[in-house]
Coordinates of C-alpha atoms in Angstrom, one line a residue:
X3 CA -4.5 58.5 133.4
X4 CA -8.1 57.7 134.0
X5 CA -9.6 59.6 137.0
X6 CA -12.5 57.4 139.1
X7 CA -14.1 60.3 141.0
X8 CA -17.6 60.9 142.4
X9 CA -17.7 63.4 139.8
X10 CA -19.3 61.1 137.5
X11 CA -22.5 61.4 139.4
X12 CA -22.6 64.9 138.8
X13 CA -23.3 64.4 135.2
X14 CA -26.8 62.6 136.4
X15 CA -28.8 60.5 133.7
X16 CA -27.0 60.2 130.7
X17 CA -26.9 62.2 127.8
X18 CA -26.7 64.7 130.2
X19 CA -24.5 67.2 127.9
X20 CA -24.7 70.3 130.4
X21 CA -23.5 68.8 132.7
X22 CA -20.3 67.5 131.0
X23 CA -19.9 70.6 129.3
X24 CA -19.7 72.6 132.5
X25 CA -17.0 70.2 133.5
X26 CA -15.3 70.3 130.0
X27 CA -15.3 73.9 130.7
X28 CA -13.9 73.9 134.3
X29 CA -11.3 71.5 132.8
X30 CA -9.7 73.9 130.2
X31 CA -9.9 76.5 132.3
X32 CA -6.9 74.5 134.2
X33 CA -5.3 73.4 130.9
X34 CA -4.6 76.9 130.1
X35 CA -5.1 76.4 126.8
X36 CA -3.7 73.7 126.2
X37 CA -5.5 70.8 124.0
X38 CA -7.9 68.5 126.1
X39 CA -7.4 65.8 123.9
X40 CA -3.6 66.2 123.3
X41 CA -3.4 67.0 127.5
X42 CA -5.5 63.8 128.7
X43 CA -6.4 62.0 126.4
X44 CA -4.3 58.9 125.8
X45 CA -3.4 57.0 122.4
X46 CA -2.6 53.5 122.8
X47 CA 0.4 50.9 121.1
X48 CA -2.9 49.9 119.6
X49 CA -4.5 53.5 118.3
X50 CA -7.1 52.9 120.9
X51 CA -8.1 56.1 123.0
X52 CA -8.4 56.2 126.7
X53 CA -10.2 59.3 127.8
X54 CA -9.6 60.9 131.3
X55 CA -13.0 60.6 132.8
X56 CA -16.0 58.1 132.1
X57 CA -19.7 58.2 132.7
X58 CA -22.8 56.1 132.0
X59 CA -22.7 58.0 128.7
X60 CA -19.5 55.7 127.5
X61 CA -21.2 52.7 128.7
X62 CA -21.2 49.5 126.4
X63 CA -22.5 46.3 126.3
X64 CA -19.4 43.5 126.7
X65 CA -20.0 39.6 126.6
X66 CA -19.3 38.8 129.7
X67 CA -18.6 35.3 131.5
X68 CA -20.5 34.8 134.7
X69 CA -19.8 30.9 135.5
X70 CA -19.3 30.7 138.8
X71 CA -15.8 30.0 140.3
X72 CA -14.4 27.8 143.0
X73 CA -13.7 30.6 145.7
X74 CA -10.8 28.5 147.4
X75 CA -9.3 27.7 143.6
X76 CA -10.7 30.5 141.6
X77 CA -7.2 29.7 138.8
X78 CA -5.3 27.5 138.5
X79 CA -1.6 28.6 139.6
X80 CA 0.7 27.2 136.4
X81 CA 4.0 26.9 137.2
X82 CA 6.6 26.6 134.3
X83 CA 9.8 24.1 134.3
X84 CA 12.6 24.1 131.6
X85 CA 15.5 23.1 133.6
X86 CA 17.4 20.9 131.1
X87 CA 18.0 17.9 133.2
X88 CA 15.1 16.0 133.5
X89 CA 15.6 15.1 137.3
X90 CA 16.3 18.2 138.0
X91 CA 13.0 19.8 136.7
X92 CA 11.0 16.4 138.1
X93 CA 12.2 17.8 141.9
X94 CA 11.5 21.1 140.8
X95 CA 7.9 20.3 139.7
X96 CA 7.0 18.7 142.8
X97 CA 8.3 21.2 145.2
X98 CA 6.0 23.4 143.3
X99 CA 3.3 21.3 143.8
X100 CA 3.9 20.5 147.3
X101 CA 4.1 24.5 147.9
X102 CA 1.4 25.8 146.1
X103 CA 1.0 25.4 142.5
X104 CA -1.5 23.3 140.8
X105 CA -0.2 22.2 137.3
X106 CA 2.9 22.3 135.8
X107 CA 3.3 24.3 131.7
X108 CA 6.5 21.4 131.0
X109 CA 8.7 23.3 128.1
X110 CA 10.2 20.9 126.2
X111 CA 13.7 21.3 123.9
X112 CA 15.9 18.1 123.5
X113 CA 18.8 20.7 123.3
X114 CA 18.4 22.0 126.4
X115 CA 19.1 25.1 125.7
X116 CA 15.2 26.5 125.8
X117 CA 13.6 24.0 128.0
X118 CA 13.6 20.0 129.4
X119 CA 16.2 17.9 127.7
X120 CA 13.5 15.2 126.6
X121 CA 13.7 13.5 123.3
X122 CA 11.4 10.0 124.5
X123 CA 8.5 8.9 126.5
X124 CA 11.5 7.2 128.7
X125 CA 12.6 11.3 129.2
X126 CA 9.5 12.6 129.7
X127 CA 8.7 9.9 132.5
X128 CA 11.5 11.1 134.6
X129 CA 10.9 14.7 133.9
X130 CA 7.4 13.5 135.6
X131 CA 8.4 11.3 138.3
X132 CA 6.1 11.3 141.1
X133 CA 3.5 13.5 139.3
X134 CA -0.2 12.0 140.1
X135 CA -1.5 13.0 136.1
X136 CA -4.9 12.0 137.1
X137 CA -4.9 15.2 139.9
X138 CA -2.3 17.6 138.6
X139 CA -2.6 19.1 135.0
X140 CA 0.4 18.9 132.7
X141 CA 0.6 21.2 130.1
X142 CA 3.1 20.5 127.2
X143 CA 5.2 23.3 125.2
X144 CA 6.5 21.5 122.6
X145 CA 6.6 23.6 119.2
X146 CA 7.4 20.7 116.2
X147 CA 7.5 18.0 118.5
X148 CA 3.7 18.5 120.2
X149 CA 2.1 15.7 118.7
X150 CA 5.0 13.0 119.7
X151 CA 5.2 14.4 123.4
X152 CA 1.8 14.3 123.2
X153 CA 1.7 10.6 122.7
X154 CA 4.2 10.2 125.1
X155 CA 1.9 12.0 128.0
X156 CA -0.8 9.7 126.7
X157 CA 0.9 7.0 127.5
X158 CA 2.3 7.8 130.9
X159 CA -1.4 8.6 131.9
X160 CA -2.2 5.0 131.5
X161 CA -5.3 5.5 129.9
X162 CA -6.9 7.2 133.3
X163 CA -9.9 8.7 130.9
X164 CA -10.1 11.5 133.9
X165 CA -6.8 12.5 133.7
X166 CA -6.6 16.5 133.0
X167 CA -4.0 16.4 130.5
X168 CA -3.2 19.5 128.3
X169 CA -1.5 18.7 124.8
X170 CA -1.2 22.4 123.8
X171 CA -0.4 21.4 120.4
X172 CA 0.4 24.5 118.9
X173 CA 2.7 23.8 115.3
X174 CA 1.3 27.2 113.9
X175 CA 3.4 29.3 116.8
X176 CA 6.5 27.4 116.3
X177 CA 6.4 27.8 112.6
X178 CA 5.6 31.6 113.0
X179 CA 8.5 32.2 115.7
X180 CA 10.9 29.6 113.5
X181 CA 10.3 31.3 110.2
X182 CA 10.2 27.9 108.9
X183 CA 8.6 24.2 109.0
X184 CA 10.5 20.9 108.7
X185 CA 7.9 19.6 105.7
X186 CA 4.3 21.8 104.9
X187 CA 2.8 23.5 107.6
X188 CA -0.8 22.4 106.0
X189 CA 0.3 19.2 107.3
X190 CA 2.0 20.1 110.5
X191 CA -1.6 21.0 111.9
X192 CA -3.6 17.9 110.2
X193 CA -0.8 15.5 111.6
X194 CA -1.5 17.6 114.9
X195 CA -4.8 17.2 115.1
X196 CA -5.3 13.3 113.5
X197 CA -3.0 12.7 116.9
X198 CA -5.3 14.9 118.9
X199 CA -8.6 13.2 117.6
X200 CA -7.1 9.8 118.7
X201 CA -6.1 11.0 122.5
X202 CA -9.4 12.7 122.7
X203 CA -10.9 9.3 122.5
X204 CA -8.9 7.9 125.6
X205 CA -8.8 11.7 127.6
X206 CA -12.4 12.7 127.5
X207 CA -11.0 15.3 129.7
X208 CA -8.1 16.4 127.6
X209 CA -7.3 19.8 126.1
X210 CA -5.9 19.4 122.9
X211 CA -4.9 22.6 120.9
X212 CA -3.3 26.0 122.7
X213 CA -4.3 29.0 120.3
X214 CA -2.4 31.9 120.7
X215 CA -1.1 34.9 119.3
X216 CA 2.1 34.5 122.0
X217 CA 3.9 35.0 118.9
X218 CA 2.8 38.1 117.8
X219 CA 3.1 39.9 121.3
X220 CA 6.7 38.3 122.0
X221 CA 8.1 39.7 119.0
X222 CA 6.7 43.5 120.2
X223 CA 3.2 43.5 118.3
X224 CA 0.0 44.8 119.6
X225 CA -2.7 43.5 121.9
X226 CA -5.2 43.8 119.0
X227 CA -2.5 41.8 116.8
X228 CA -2.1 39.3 119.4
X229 CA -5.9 38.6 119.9
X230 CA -6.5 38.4 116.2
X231 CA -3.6 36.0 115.8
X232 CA -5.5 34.4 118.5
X233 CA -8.5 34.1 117.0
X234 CA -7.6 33.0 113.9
X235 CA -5.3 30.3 115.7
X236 CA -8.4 29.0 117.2
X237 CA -10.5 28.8 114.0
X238 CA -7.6 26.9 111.9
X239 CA -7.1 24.3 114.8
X240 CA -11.0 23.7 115.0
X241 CA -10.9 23.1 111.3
X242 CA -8.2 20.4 111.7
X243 CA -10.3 19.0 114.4
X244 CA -13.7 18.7 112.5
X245 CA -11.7 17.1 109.2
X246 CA -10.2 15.1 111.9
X247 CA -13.3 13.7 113.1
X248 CA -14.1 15.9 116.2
X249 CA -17.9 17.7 115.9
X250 CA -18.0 21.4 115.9
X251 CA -18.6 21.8 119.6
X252 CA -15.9 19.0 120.6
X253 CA -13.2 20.5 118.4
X254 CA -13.9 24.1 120.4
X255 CA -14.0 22.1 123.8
X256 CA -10.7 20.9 123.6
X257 CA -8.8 24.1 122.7
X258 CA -7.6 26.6 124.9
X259 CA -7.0 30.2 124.5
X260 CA -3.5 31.2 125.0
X261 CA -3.5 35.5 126.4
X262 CA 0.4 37.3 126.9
X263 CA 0.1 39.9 130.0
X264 CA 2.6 42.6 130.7
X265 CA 2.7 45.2 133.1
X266 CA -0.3 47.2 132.1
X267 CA -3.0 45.6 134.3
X268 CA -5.9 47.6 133.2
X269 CA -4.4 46.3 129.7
X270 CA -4.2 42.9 130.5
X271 CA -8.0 42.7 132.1
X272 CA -9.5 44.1 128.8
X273 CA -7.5 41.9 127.3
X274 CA -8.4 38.9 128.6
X275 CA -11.9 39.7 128.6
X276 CA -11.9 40.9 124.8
X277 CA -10.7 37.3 124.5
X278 CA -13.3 35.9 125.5
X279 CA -15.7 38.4 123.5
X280 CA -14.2 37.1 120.6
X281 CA -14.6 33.7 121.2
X282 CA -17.7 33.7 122.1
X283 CA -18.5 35.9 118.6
X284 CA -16.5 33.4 116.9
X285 CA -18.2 30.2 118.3
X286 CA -21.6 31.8 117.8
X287 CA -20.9 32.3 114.0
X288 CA -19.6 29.0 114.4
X289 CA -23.0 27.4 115.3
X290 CA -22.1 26.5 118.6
X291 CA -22.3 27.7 122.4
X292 CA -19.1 26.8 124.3
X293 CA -17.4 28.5 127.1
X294 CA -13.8 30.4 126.6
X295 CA -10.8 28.2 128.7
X296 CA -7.8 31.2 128.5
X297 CA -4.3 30.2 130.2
X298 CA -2.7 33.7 130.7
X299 CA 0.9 33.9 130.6
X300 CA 3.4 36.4 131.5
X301 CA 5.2 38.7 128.9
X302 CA 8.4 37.6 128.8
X303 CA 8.9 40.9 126.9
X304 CA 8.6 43.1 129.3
X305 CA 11.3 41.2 131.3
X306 CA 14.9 43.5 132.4
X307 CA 18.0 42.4 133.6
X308 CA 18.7 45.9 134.8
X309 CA 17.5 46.2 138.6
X310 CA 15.7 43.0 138.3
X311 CA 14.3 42.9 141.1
X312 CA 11.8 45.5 139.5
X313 CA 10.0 42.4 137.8
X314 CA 8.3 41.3 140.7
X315 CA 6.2 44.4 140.4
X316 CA 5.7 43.6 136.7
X317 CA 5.1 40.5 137.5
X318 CA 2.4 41.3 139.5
X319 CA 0.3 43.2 137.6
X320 CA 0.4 40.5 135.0
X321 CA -0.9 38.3 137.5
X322 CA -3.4 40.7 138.4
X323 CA -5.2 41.2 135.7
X324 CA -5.1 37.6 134.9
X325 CA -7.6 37.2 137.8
X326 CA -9.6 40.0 137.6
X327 CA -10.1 39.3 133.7
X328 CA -11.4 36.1 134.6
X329 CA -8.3 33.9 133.4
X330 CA -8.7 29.8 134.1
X331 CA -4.9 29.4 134.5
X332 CA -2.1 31.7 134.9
X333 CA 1.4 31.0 134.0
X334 CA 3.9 33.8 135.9
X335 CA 7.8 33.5 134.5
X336 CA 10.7 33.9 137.5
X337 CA 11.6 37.6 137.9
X338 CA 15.2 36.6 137.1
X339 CA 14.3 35.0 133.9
X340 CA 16.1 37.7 131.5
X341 CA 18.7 36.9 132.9
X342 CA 19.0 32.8 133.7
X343 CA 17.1 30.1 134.8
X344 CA 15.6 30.4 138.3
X345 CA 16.7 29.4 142.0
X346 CA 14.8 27.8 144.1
X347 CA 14.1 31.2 145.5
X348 CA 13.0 32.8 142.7
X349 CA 10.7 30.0 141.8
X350 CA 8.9 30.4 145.0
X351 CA 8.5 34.2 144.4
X352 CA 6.9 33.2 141.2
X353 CA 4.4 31.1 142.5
X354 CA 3.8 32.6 146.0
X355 CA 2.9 36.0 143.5
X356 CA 0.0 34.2 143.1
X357 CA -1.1 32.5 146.3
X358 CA -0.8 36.3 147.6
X359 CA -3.0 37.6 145.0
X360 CA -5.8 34.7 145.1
X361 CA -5.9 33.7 149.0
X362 CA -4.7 37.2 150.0
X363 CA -6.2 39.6 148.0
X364 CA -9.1 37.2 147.2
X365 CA -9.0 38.6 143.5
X366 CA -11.0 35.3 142.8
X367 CA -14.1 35.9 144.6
X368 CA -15.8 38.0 142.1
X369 CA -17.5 36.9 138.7
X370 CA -16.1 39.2 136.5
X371 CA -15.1 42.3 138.5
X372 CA -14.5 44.6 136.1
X373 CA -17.9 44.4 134.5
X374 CA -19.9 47.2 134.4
X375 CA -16.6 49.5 134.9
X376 CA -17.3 52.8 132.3
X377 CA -13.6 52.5 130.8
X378 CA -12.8 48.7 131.5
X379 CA -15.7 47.5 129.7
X380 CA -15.0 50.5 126.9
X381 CA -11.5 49.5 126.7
X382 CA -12.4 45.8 126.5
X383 CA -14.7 46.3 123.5
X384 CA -12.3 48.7 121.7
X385 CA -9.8 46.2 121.6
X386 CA -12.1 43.3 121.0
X387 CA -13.5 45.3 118.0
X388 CA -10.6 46.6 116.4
X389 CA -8.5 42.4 117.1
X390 CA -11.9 41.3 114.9
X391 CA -10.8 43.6 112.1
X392 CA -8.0 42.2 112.8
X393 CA -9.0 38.7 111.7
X394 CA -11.2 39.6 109.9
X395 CA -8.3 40.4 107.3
X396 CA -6.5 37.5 108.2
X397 CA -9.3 35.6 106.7
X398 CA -9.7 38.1 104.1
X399 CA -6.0 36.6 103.2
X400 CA -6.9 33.2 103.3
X401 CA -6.3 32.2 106.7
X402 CA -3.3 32.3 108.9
X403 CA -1.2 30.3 107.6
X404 CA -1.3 32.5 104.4
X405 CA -1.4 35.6 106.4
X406 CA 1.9 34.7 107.8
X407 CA 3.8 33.2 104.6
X408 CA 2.6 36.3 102.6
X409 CA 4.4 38.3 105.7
X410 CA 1.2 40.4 106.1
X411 CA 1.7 39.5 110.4
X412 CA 5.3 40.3 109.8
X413 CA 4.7 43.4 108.6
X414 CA 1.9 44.8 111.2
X415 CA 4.4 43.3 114.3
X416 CA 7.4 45.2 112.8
X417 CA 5.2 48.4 112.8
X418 CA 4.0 48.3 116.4
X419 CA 7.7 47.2 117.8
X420 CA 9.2 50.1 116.0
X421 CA 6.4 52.2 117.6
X422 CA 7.1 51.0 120.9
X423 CA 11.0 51.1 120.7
X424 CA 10.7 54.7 119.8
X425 CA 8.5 55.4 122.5
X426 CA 11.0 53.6 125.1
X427 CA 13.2 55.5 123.5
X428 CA 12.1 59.1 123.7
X429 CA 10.6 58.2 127.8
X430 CA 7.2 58.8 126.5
X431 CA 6.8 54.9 128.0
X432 CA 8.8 54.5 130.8
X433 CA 10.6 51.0 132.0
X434 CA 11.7 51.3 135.9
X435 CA 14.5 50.6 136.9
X436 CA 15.7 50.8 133.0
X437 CA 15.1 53.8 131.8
X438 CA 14.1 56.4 134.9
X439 CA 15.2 55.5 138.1
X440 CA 18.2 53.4 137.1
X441 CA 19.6 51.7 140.5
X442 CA 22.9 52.9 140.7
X443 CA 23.8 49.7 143.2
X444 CA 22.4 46.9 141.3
X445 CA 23.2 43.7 142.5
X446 CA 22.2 40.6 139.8
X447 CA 20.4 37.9 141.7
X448 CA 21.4 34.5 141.6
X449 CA 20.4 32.2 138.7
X450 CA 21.0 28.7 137.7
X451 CA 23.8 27.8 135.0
X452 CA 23.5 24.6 133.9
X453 CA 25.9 23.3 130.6
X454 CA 22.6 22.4 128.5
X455 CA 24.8 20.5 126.6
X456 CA 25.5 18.1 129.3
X457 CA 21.8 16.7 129.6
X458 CA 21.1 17.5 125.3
X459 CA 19.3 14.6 123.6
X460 CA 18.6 13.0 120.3
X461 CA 15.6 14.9 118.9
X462 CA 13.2 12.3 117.0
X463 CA 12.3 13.3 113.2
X464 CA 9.9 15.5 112.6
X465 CA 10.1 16.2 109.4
X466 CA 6.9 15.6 107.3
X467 CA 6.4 14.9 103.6
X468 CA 6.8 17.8 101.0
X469 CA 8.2 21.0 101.0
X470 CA 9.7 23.3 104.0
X471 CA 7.0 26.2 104.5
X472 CA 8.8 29.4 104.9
X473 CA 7.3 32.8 106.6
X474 CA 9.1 35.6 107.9
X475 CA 10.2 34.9 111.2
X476 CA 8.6 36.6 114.3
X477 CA 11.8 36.2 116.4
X478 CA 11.3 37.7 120.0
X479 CA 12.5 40.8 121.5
X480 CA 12.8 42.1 125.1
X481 CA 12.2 45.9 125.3
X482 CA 14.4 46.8 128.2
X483 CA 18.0 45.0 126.5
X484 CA 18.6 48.5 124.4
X485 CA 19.3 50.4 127.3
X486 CA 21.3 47.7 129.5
X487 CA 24.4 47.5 127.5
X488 CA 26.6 44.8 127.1

């Protein structure tokens, strides 16, 4: 645990060293011999260290982002629908947006079983009924079948050039999480992005590619993983969209950085601003100057079904250090999601999380609040230093779609989960409500059942020319299910 004391003041200018080592001295005095660094200082999931006291001597220098924000709309509150009946998450979306939220994340799965049953523009117009697409932002999750729901939003825009549409196009986290591509996954992202190039045309507004290392961190890998993943995401897809026809700086303007939060706020608000660190390194070697867009969504990960109530408190924190990292949009899941889809109830806890938080707390009303913080702005560049090593040998591999086929990703992931589970495991991380301080009258809140097979689909082709690509598969995990039985 970090202590934030007037302490630090004692130490004066820095490089005062007689001054810390009169404290070092008063501090193993109350050890009583045991180790200071084995005592309080702290090793991370991601070998990072987090010391127990900071000074001006620790002091860094952190890209930071100082545009100013909207103080009445400082985010934009994201809420997620994946009801499989289309009607059913068209009323959903609107009550959200008549309550609160600001744009909708629309997952898409013609199965039903993982999201909207749509499988056609005629689908995807009645998951949208009565959404204004020229005031609130739609955000597609569509794995394989991005670029035809893509087209399909394109067309229910009606060529409104203003309309904020968000594509997320993202065929590089669906083959990592599948394992698999129908047809190469070379192609997947020029296919991707020769659709992208086209709407970009008509949507001057438009997003078009989410990177993300969602992957990485779903299926128990590191923050420094995840951001690397990131990275390199970013750097493939801008690629596509140069080859495509885009300019540099165009093809970096229309993607948007995609940043997992769990618990951890102090985490998450390095994280997010090591995010933006790297893009900005990354666009800068890039030749150009454009500003980071980050859409923070919760870690599904850290999700239990045990006491699940406790998951508004996670909750929380992720949404915290969305805002106080700076994110432009944050995307917080229902607290019952681990166990169903959400009630109406549980919806509105999701998105009222966040009106708390930004007209309550007014977490929006800084620039960057946690600049010039000793150990946020350490912790910030650690992790942004050791996620560009990270890439760095992504590159080194020839990219990341050979850094995943070679199973290089797969590898690092498996190493940090097993980490983690161990440390679940033996209490040295704790999970409430899980693993200490088990409710002994647990009650499971109400979800929503629907048969997904009842509102399933015809999924269109999306099978391209040429070979499967095959990689091994980064297939999520949720910490808490080894301790909540059956």
């Amino acid at each position: 645990m970090t202590i934030a004391t007037p302490l630090a003041e004692e130490f004066g200018a820095e490089g005062d060293e007689a001054a810390r080592a009169r404290w070092m001295a008063l501090v193993e005095k109350t050890l009583k011999g045991q180790s200071f660094d084995e005592a309080l200082t702290v090793t991370t999931p991601d070998g990072l260290t987090i010391q127990p006291l900071y000074t001006a001597r620790d002091g860094v220098v952190v890209a930071r982002d100082l545009r100013p924000r909207d103080i009445d709309r400082p985010w934009d509150v994201r809420t997620r629908a994946a009801h499989p009946d289309p009607e059913r998450a068209a009323q959903e979306i609107l009550t959200d947006l008549e309550n609160g939220a600001a744009s909708v994340l629309l997952r898409i799965d013609p199965t039903g079983v993982d999201g909207v049953a749509i499988g056609s523009a005629n689908d995807l117009s009645r998951a949208l009924s009565g959404v204004m697409l020229d005031l609130a932002p739609v955000a597609l999750d569509a794995g394989f079948l991005g670029p035809k729901a893509a087209d399909w939003l394109g067309a229910l825009a009606k060529a409104a050039p203003n309309a904020p549409l968000t594509f997320h196009l993202d065929p590089l986290t669906a083959f990592a999480q599948a394992g698999a591509s129908p047809g190469p996954i070379e192609s997947h992202v020029f296919n991707a992005a020769t659709v992208a190039s086209r709407l970009a045309e008509t949507y001057v507004k438009a997003s078009l590619f989410l990177a993300t290392g969602r992957a990485a961190h779903e299926a128990g890998g590191s923050n420094t993983e995840e951001l690397a993943m990131m990275t390199a995401s970013a750097l493939t897809y801008a690629k596509a969209l140069v080859r495509s026809g885009l300019s540099m700086e165009d093809a970096f303007g229309r993607i948007v950085l995609g940043v997992s939060l769990d618990g951890e706020y102090f985490t998450g608000v390095a994280k997010v601003r090591a995010a933006k660190a790297m893009w900005a390194r990354l666009t800068q070697a890039c030749g150009v100057a454009v500003p980071p867009r980050i859409e923070a969504r919760s870690s599904r990960r850290m999700l239990a079904k045990a006491d699940a109530w406790t998951n508004l408190l996670r909750l929380t924190s992720a949404g915290f250090a969305g805002a106080v990292g700076g994110a432009d949009a944050i995307v917080l899941d229902a607290f019952t999601d681990a166990i169903g889809l959400p009630t109406a109830f549980a919806r509105r806890q999701a998105r009222n999380t966040q009106l708390v938080l930004m007209e309550e707390s007014n977490l929006g009303r800084v620039a960057d609040p946690a600049g010039g913080a000793w150990y946020l702005d350490s912790l910030t560049d650690q992790l942004a230093r050791a996620a560009w090593g990270g890439f760095q040998a992504i590159e080194a591999a020839g990219g990341l779609i050979k850094a995943l086929e070679s199973g290089g990703i797969a590898d690092a992931v498996t190493k940090a989960r097993v980490a983690q589970q161990a440390a679940f495991a033996d209490k040295s991380r704790k999970i409430l409500g899980v693993t200490v301080f088990p409710n002994a009258d647990d009650k499971t809140p109400e979800v929503e059942t629907p048969d997904a097979s009842a509102f399933a689909v015809a999924a269109p082709d999306v099978r391209l020319p040429g070979p499967d690509s095959h990689c091994p598969a980064l297939t999520p995990v949720r910490f808490a299910a080894a301790f909540e039985g059956a």
